[in-house]
Coordinates of C-alpha atoms and ligand atoms in Angstrom, one line a residue:
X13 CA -40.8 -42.6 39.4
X14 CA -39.4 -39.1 38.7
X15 CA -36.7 -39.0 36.4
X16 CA -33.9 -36.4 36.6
X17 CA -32.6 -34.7 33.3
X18 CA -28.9 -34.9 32.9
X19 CA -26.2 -32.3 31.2
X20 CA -25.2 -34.6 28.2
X21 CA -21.9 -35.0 29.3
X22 CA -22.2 -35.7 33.1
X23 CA -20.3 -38.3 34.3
X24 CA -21.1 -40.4 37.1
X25 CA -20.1 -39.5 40.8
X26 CA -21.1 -40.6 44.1
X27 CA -23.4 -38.2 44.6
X28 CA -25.6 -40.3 41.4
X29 CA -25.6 -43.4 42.6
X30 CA -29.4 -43.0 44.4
X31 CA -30.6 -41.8 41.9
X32 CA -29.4 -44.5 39.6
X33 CA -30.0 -47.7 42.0
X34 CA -33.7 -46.3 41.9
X35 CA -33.6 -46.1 37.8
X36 CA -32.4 -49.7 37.9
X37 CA -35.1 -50.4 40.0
X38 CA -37.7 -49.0 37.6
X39 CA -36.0 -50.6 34.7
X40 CA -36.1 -54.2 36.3
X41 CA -40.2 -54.1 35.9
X42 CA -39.7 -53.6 32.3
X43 CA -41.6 -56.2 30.5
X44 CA -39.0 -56.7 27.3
X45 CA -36.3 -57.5 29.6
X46 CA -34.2 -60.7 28.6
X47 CA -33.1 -63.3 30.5
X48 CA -29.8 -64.5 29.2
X49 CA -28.9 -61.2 27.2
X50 CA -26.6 -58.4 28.6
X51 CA -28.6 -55.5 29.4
X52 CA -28.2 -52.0 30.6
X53 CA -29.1 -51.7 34.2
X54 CA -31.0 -48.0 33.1
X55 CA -29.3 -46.0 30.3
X56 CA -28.0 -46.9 27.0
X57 CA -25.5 -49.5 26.3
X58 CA -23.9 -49.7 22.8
X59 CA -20.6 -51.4 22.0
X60 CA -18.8 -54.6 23.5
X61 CA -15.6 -53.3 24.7
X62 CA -12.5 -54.6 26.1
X63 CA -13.8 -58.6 25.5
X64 CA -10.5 -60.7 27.1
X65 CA -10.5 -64.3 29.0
X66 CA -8.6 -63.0 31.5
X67 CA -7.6 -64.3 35.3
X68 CA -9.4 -67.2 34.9
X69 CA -12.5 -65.6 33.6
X70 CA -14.5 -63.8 31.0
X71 CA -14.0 -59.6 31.1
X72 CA -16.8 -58.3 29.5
X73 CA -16.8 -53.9 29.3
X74 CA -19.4 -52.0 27.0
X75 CA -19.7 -48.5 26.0
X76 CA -22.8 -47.2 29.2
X77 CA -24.4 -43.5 29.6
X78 CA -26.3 -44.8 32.8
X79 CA -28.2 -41.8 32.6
X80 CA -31.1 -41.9 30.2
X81 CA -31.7 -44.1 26.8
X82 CA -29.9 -41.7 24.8
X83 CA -26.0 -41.6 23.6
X84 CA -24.6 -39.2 26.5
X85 CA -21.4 -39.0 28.2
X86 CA -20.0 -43.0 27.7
X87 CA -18.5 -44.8 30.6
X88 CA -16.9 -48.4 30.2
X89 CA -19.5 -50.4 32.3
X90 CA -18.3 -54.1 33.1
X91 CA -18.9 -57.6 34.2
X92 CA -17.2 -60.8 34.4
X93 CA -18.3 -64.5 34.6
X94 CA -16.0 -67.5 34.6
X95 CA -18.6 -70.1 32.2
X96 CA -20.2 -67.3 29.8
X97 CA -23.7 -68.5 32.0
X98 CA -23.6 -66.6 35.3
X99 CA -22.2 -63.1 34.7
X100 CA -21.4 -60.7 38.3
X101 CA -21.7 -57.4 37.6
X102 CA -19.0 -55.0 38.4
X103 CA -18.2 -51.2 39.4
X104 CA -17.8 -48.9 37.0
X105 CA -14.5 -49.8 34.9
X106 CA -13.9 -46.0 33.3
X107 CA -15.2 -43.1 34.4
X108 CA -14.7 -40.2 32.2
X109 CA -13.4 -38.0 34.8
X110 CA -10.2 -36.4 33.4
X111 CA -10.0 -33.6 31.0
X112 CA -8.5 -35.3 28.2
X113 CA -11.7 -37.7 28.3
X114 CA -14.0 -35.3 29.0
X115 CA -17.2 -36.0 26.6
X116 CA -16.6 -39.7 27.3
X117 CA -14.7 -42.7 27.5
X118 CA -14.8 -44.6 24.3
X119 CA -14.5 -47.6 22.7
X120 CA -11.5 -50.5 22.2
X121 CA -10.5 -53.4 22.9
X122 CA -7.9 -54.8 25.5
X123 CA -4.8 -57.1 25.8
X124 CA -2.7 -58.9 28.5
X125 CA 1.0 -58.0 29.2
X126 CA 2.9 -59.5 32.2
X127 CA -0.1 -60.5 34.3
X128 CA -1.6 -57.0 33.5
X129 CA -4.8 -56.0 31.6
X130 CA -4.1 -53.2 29.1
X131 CA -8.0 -51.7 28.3
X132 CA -6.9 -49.3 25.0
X133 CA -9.8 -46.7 24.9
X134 CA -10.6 -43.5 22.3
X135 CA -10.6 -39.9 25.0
X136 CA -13.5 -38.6 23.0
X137 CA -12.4 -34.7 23.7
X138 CA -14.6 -32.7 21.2
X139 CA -14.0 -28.5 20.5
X140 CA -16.8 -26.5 19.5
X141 CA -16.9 -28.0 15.8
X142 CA -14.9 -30.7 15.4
X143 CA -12.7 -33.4 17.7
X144 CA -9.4 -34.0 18.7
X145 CA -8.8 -38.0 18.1
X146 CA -7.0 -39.0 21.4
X147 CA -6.3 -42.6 22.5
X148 CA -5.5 -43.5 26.1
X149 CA -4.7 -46.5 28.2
X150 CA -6.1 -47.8 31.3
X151 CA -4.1 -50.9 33.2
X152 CA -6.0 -53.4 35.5
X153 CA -4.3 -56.2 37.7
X154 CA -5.8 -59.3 38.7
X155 CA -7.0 -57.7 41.6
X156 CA -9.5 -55.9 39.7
X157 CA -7.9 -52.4 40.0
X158 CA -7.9 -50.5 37.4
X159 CA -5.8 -47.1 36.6
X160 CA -5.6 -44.7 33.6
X161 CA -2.0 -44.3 32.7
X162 CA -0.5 -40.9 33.9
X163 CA 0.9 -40.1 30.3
X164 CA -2.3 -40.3 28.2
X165 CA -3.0 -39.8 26.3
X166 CA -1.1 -41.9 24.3
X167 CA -2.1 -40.3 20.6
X168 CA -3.0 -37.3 20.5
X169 CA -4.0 -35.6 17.1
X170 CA -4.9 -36.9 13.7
X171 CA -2.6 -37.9 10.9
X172 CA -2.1 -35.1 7.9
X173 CA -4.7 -36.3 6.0
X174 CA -7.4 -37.4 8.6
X175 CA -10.4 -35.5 10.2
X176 CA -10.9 -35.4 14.0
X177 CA -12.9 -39.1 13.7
X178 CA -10.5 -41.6 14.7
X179 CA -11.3 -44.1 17.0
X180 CA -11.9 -47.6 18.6
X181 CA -8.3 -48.5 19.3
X182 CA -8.0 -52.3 18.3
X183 CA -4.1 -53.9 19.9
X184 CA -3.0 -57.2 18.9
X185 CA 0.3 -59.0 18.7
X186 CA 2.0 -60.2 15.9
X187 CA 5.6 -61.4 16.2
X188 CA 7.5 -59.4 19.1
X189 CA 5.8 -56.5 18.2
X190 CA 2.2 -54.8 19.1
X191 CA -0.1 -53.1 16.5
X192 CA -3.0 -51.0 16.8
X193 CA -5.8 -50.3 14.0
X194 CA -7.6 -47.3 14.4
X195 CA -10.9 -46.4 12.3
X196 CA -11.2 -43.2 10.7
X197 CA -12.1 -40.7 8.6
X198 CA -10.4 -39.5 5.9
X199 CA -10.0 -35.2 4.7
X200 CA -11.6 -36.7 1.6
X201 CA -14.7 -38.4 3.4
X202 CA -13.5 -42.0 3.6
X203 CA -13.3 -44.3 5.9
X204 CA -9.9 -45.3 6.5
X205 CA -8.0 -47.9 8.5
X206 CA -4.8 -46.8 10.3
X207 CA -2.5 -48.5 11.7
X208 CA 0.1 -48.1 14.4
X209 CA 3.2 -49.9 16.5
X210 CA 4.4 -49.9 19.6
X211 CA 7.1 -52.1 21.7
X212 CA 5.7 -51.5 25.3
X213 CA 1.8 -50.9 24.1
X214 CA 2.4 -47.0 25.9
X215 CA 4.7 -45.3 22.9
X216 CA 3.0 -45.7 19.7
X217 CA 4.3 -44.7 16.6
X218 CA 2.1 -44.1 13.1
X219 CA 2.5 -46.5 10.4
X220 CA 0.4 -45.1 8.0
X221 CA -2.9 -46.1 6.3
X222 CA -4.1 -49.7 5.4
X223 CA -4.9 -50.0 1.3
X224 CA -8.1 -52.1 2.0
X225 CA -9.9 -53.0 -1.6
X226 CA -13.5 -52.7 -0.6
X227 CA -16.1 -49.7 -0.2
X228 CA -14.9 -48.1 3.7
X229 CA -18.3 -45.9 3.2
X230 CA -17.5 -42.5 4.7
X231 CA -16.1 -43.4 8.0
X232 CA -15.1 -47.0 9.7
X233 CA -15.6 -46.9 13.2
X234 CA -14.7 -50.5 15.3
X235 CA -11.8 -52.4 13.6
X236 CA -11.0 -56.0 14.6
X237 CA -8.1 -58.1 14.0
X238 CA -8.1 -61.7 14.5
X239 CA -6.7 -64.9 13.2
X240 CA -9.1 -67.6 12.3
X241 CA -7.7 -71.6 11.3
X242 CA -4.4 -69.7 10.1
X243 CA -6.6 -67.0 7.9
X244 CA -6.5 -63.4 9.2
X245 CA -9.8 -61.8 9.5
X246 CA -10.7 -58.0 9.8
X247 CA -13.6 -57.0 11.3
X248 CA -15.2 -53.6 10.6
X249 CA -17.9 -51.4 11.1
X250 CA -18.9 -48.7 8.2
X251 CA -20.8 -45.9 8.1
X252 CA -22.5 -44.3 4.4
X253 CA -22.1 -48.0 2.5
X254 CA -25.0 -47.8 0.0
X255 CA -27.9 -50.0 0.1
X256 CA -28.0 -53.0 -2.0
X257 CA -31.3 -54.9 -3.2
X258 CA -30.8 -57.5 -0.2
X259 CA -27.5 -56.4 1.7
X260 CA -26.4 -53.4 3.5
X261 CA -30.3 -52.3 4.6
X262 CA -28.9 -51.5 8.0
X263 CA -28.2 -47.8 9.1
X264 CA -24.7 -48.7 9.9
X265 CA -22.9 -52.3 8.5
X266 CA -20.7 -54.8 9.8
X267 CA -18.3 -56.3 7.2
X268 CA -15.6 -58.9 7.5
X269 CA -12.3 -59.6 5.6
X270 CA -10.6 -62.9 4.9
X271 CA -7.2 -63.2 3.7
X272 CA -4.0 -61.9 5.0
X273 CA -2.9 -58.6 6.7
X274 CA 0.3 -57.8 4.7
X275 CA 1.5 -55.1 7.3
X276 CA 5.3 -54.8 5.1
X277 CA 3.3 -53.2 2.1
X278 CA 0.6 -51.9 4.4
X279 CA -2.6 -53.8 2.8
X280 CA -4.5 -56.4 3.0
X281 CA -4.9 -59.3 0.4
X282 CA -8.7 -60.0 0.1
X283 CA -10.0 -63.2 -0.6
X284 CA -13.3 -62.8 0.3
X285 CA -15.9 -60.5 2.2
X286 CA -19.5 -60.3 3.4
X287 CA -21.8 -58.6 5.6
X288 CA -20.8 -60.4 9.0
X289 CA -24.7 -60.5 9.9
X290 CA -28.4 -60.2 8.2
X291 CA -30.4 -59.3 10.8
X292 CA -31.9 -55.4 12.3
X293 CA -29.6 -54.5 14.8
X294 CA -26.1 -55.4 14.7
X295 CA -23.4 -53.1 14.6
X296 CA -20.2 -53.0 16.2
X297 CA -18.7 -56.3 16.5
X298 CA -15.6 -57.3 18.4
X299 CA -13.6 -59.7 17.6
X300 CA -11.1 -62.0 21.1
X301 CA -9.3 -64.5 21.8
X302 CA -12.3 -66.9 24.4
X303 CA -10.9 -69.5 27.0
X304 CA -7.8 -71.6 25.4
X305 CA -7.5 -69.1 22.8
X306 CA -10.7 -69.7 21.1
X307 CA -11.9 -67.3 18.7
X308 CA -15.1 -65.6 19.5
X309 CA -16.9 -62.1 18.9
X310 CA -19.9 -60.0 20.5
X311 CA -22.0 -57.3 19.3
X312 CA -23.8 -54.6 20.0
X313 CA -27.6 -55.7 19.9
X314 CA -28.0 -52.5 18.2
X315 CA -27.4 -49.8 15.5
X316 CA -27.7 -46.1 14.9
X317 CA -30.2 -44.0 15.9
X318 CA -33.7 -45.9 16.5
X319 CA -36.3 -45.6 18.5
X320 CA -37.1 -48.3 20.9
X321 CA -40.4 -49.0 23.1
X322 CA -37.6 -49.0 25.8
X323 CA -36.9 -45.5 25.3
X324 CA -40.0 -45.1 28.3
X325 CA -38.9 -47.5 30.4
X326 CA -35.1 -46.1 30.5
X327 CA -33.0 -48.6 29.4
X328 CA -32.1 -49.2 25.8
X329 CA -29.8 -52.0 23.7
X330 CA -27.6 -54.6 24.9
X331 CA -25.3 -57.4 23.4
X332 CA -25.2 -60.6 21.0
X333 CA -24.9 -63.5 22.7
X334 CA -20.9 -64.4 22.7
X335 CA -20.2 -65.9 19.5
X336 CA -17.6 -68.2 18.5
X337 CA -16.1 -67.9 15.0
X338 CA -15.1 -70.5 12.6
X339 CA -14.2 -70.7 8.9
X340 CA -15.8 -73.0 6.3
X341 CA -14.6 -72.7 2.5
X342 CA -13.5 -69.1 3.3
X343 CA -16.7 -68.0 4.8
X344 CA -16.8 -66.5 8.4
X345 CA -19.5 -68.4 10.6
X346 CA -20.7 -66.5 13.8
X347 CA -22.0 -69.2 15.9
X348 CA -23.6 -69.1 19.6
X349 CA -20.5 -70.3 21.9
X350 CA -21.5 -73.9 23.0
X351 CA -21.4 -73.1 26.7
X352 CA -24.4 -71.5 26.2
X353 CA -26.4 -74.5 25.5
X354 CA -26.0 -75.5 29.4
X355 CA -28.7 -72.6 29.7
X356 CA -31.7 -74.4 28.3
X357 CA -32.0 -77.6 30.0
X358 CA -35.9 -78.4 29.7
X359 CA -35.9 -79.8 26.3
X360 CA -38.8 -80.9 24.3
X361 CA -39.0 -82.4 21.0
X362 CA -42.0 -81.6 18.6
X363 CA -43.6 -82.8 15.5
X364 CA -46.5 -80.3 14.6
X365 CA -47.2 -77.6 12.8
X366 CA -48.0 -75.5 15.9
X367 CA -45.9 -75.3 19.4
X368 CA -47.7 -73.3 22.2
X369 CA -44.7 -72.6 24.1
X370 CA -44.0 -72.3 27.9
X371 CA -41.9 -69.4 28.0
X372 CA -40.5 -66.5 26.2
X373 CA -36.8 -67.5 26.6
X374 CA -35.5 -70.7 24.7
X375 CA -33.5 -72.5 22.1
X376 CA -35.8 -73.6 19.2
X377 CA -34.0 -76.4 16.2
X378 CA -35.2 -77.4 13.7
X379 CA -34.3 -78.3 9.8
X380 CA -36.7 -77.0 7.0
X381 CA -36.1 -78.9 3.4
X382 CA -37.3 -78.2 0.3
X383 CA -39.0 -81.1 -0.5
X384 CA -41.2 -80.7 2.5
X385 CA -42.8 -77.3 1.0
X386 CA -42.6 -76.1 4.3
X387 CA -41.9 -72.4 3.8
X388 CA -42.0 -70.7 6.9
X389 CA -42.5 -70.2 10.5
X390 CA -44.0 -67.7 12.3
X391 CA -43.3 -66.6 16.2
X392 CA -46.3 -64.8 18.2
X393 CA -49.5 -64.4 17.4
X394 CA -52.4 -64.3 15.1
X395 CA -51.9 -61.0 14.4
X396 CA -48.6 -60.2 15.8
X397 CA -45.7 -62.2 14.5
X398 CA -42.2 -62.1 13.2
X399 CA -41.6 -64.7 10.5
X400 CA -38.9 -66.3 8.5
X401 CA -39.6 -67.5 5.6
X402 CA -37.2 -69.6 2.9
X403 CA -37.2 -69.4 -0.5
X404 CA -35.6 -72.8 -1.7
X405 CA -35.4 -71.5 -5.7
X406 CA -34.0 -68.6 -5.2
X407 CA -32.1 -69.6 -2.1
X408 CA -33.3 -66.6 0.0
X409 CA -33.9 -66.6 3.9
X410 CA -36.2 -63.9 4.8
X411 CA -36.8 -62.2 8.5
X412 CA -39.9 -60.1 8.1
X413 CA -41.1 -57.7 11.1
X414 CA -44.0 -56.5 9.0
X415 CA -46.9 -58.7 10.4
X416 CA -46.0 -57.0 14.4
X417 CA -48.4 -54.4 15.7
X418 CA -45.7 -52.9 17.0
X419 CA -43.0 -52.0 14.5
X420 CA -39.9 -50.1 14.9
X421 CA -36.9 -48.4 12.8
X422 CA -39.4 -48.6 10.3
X423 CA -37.6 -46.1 8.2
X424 CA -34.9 -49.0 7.5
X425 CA -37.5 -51.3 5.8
X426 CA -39.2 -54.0 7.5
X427 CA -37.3 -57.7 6.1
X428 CA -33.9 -58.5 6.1
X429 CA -32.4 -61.5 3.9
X430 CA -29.9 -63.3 3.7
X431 CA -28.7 -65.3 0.4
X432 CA -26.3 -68.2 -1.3
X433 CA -26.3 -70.5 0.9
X434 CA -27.2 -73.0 -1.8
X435 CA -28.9 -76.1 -0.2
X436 CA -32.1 -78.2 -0.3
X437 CA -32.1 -78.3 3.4
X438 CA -31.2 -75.6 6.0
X439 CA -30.2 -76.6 9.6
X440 CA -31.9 -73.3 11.7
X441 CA -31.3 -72.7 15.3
X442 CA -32.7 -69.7 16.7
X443 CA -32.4 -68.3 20.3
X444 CA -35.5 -66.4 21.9
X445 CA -35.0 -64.3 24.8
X446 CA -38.5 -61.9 25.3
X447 CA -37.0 -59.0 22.5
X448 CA -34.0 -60.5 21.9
X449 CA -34.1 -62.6 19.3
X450 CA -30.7 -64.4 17.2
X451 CA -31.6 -67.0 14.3
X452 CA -28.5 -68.8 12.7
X453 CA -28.1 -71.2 9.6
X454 CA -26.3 -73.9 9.1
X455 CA -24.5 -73.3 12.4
X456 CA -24.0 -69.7 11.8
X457 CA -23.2 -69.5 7.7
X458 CA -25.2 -66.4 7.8
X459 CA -27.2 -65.0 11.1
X460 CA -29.9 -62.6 11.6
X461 CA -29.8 -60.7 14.8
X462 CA -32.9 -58.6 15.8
X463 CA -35.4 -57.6 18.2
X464 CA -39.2 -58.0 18.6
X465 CA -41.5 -56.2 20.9
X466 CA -44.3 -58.8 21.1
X467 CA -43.5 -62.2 23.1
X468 CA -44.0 -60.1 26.5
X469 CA -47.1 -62.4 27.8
X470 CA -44.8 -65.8 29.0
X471 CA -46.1 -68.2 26.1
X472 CA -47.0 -67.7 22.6
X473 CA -47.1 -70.1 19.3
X474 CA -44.8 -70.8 16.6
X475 CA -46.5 -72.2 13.2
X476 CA -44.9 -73.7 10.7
X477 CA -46.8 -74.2 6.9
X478 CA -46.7 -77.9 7.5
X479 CA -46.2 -80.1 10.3
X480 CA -42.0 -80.3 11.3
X481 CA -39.6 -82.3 13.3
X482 CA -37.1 -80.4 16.4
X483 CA -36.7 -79.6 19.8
X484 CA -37.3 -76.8 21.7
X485 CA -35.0 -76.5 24.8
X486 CA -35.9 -73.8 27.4
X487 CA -33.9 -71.3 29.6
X488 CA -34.3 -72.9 33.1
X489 CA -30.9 -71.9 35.0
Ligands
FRU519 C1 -19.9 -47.3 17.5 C2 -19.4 -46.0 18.2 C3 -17.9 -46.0 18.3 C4 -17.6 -45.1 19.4 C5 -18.7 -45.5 20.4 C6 -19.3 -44.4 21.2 O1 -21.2 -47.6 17.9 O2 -19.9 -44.9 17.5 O3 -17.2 -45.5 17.1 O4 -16.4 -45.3 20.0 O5 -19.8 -46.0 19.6 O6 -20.2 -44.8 22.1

């Protein structure tokens, strides 16, 4: 097909949608499509926006430039789906059509009031050098309409002490009254987390900054607040962290905070923090409240600026599986929501050292002890394979993309690890989906999310040093 280049900061009209159903079109023959991952119809899709079990169901918005596989002019794309399985996409949800808005809709999170929907989103409203940090408000009923509020925006302008980069609008209730964290950057090139009230989630007034004790990098984009078995947990996203032998290899992190959010002395009381995930492209996490207030997060399946063997084919990125989140001796564990497990109902068990699968989209279990010697397991092919590999002494699980012939974000190093988990035997579940890949151990203590450009032919192997016990479920919904 013919593609049609785009001003940067066009949004989408009418007059578009053609063009766009035929780009969808042409993206749905692309061969590292998944089958149970959210993916951009054609364009770019980065953050998780807006996450709420609302009405009955699951609201799911993401940050979306339809146009090309690049980061243009962001709408709020959205879907919905009442069991986390079957998800019905919808229109549109923000459009950024108004001047205050007008080089794109950006992200944040949402919360009910009254039967209503509030969707808090950064107006990303740049001037020829810098930006003028603006939040705004949108307000959908259960009908599904959705309006931006005639008064945004509802910040406008930076604190004294801030730059123009303030974003990501993150509201949450504590007591009677509503908070909102912002993430920003500070005059003196920090990132900074700010904090705001409000009564009626429309007038918002500035608390100040939140005294965090860890390295915020140079900017913090993507704050999350949520309470976890009576712990709170901050979830943040920061930019310039410095790498570290084995953490932090990622052009952009994703940390989280456990202890309490003291908002009376405006800090919060640290007990203990950690990357929130190992593997190539994560970034962006946010952090809801699932069906009976269940505590979950998504992702974007993503980070930075890479190049992906998408980028042709006109659709790039997408989003984690939905997580649910749990606590175990202070630690925050990331684990795939169980309702997902109702996706993979041909099930196998094995006991080999090689699996020739029948598909590129499953659920794969297995434990790996050290007394067994078995030290890793590869996915693909003889000369094109991811592996993961475990390193019982020193108590180091590796992901290595080195052995693929085709490698990418090379430039960030080529294995990611993950350490301390301390035990002879580690429980693994890992989740293929064609380039989507998510591995998790011991029921999400530490996770590696990531892609891989080379299970496109339906079946491959996975080896394993020495023969090993498990099952191997596939997607057959
Ligand atoms: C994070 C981010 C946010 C911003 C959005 C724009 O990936 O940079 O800070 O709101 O993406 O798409």
């Amino acid at each position: 097909m013919k593609f049609k280049k785009v001003e940067k900061y066009t949004y989408v009209e009418d007059k578009h949608k053609p063009y766009l159903k035929e780009l969808s079109e042409f993206v749905s023959k692309s061969e590292y499509l998944p089958k149970y991952h959210i993916y951009p119809k054609s364009g770019l899709m980065n953050d998780p926006n807006g996450l709420a079990y609302f009405n009955g169901e699951y609201n799911f918005f993401y940050q979306w430039f339809p146009f090309e596989p690049t980061h243009g002019m962001k709408h709020w794309g959205y879907l919905t789906s009442k069991d986390l399985l079957t998800w019905e996409e919808k229109d549109i949800a923000l459009t950024p059509d108004m001047e205050y808005e007008k080089n794109g809709c950006y992200s944040g999170n949402s919360i009910e009031k009254g039967g209503l929907l509030y969707l808090f989103y950064t107006a990303n409203y740049k001037t020829e050098n810098d930006r003028i940090p603006k939040q705004a408000v949108a307000i959908m009923d259960k009908g599904g309409n959705i309006e931006k509020y005639i008064n945004n925006p509802i910040i406008d302008g930076a604190p004294d002490n801030m730059t123009g980069d303030i974003r990501d609008p993150f509201v949450f209730r504590k007591g009677e009254k509503y908070y909102m964290l912002l993430g920003a950057k500070s005059k003196k090139e920090k990132g900074a987390l700010l904090l705001y009230t409000s009564e009626d989630l429309l007038i918002w007034n500035y608390m100040g900054e939140i005294n965090l004790p860890i390295d915020t990098g140079y900017m913090l984009e993507c704050p999350s607040f949520i309470e976890v078995e009576g712990k709170d947990v901050i979830i943040l996203s920061p930019m310039g962290l410095e790498k570290e032998e084995l953490k932090y290899q990622n052009q952009f992190s994703t940390v989280y905070l456990v202890g309490k959010l003291d908002i009376e002395n405006m800090k919060f009381d640290l007990e203990y923090m950690d990357e929130v995930d190992n593997g190539f492209d994560f970034y962006a996490s946010q952090a809801f409240y699932g069906k009976d207030n269940k505590p979950m997060m998504v992702s974007w399946f993503g980070c930075g600026e890479q190049d992906l063997p998408t980028d042709k084919e006109m659709w790039k990125h997408g989003l984690t599986m939905p997580h649910t989140l749990r606590l175990v001796e202070n630690r925050l564990c990331n684990f795939v929501s169980e309702e997902l497990n109702d996706l993979f109902n041909d099930k196998n068990e094995f006991d080999s050292n090689i699996i020739k699968t029948k598909s590129n989209s499953y659920h794969i279990k297995f434990n790996m002890r050290k007394e067994d010697e078995n030290k890793w397991v590869r996915f693909g092919y003889e000369n094109d394979y991811w592996e993961l590999n475990f390193d019982f002494d020193k108590n180091v699980i590796q992901v290595d993309r080195s052995n693929l012939k085709l490698k990418v974000d090379i430039n960030n190093g080529l294995k990611r690890c993950a350490e301390g988990l301390n035990k002879e035997e580690y429980k693994v579940d890992i989740y293929v989906d064609n380039s989507f890949v998510e591995v998790f151990i011991n029921e999400g203590m530490k996770s590696f999310v990531f892609r891989c450009f080379n299970l496109n032919n339906e079946e491959h192997n996975i080896q394993f040093t020495h023969a090993n016990k498990g099952s191997i479920n596939y997607y057959n919904k």
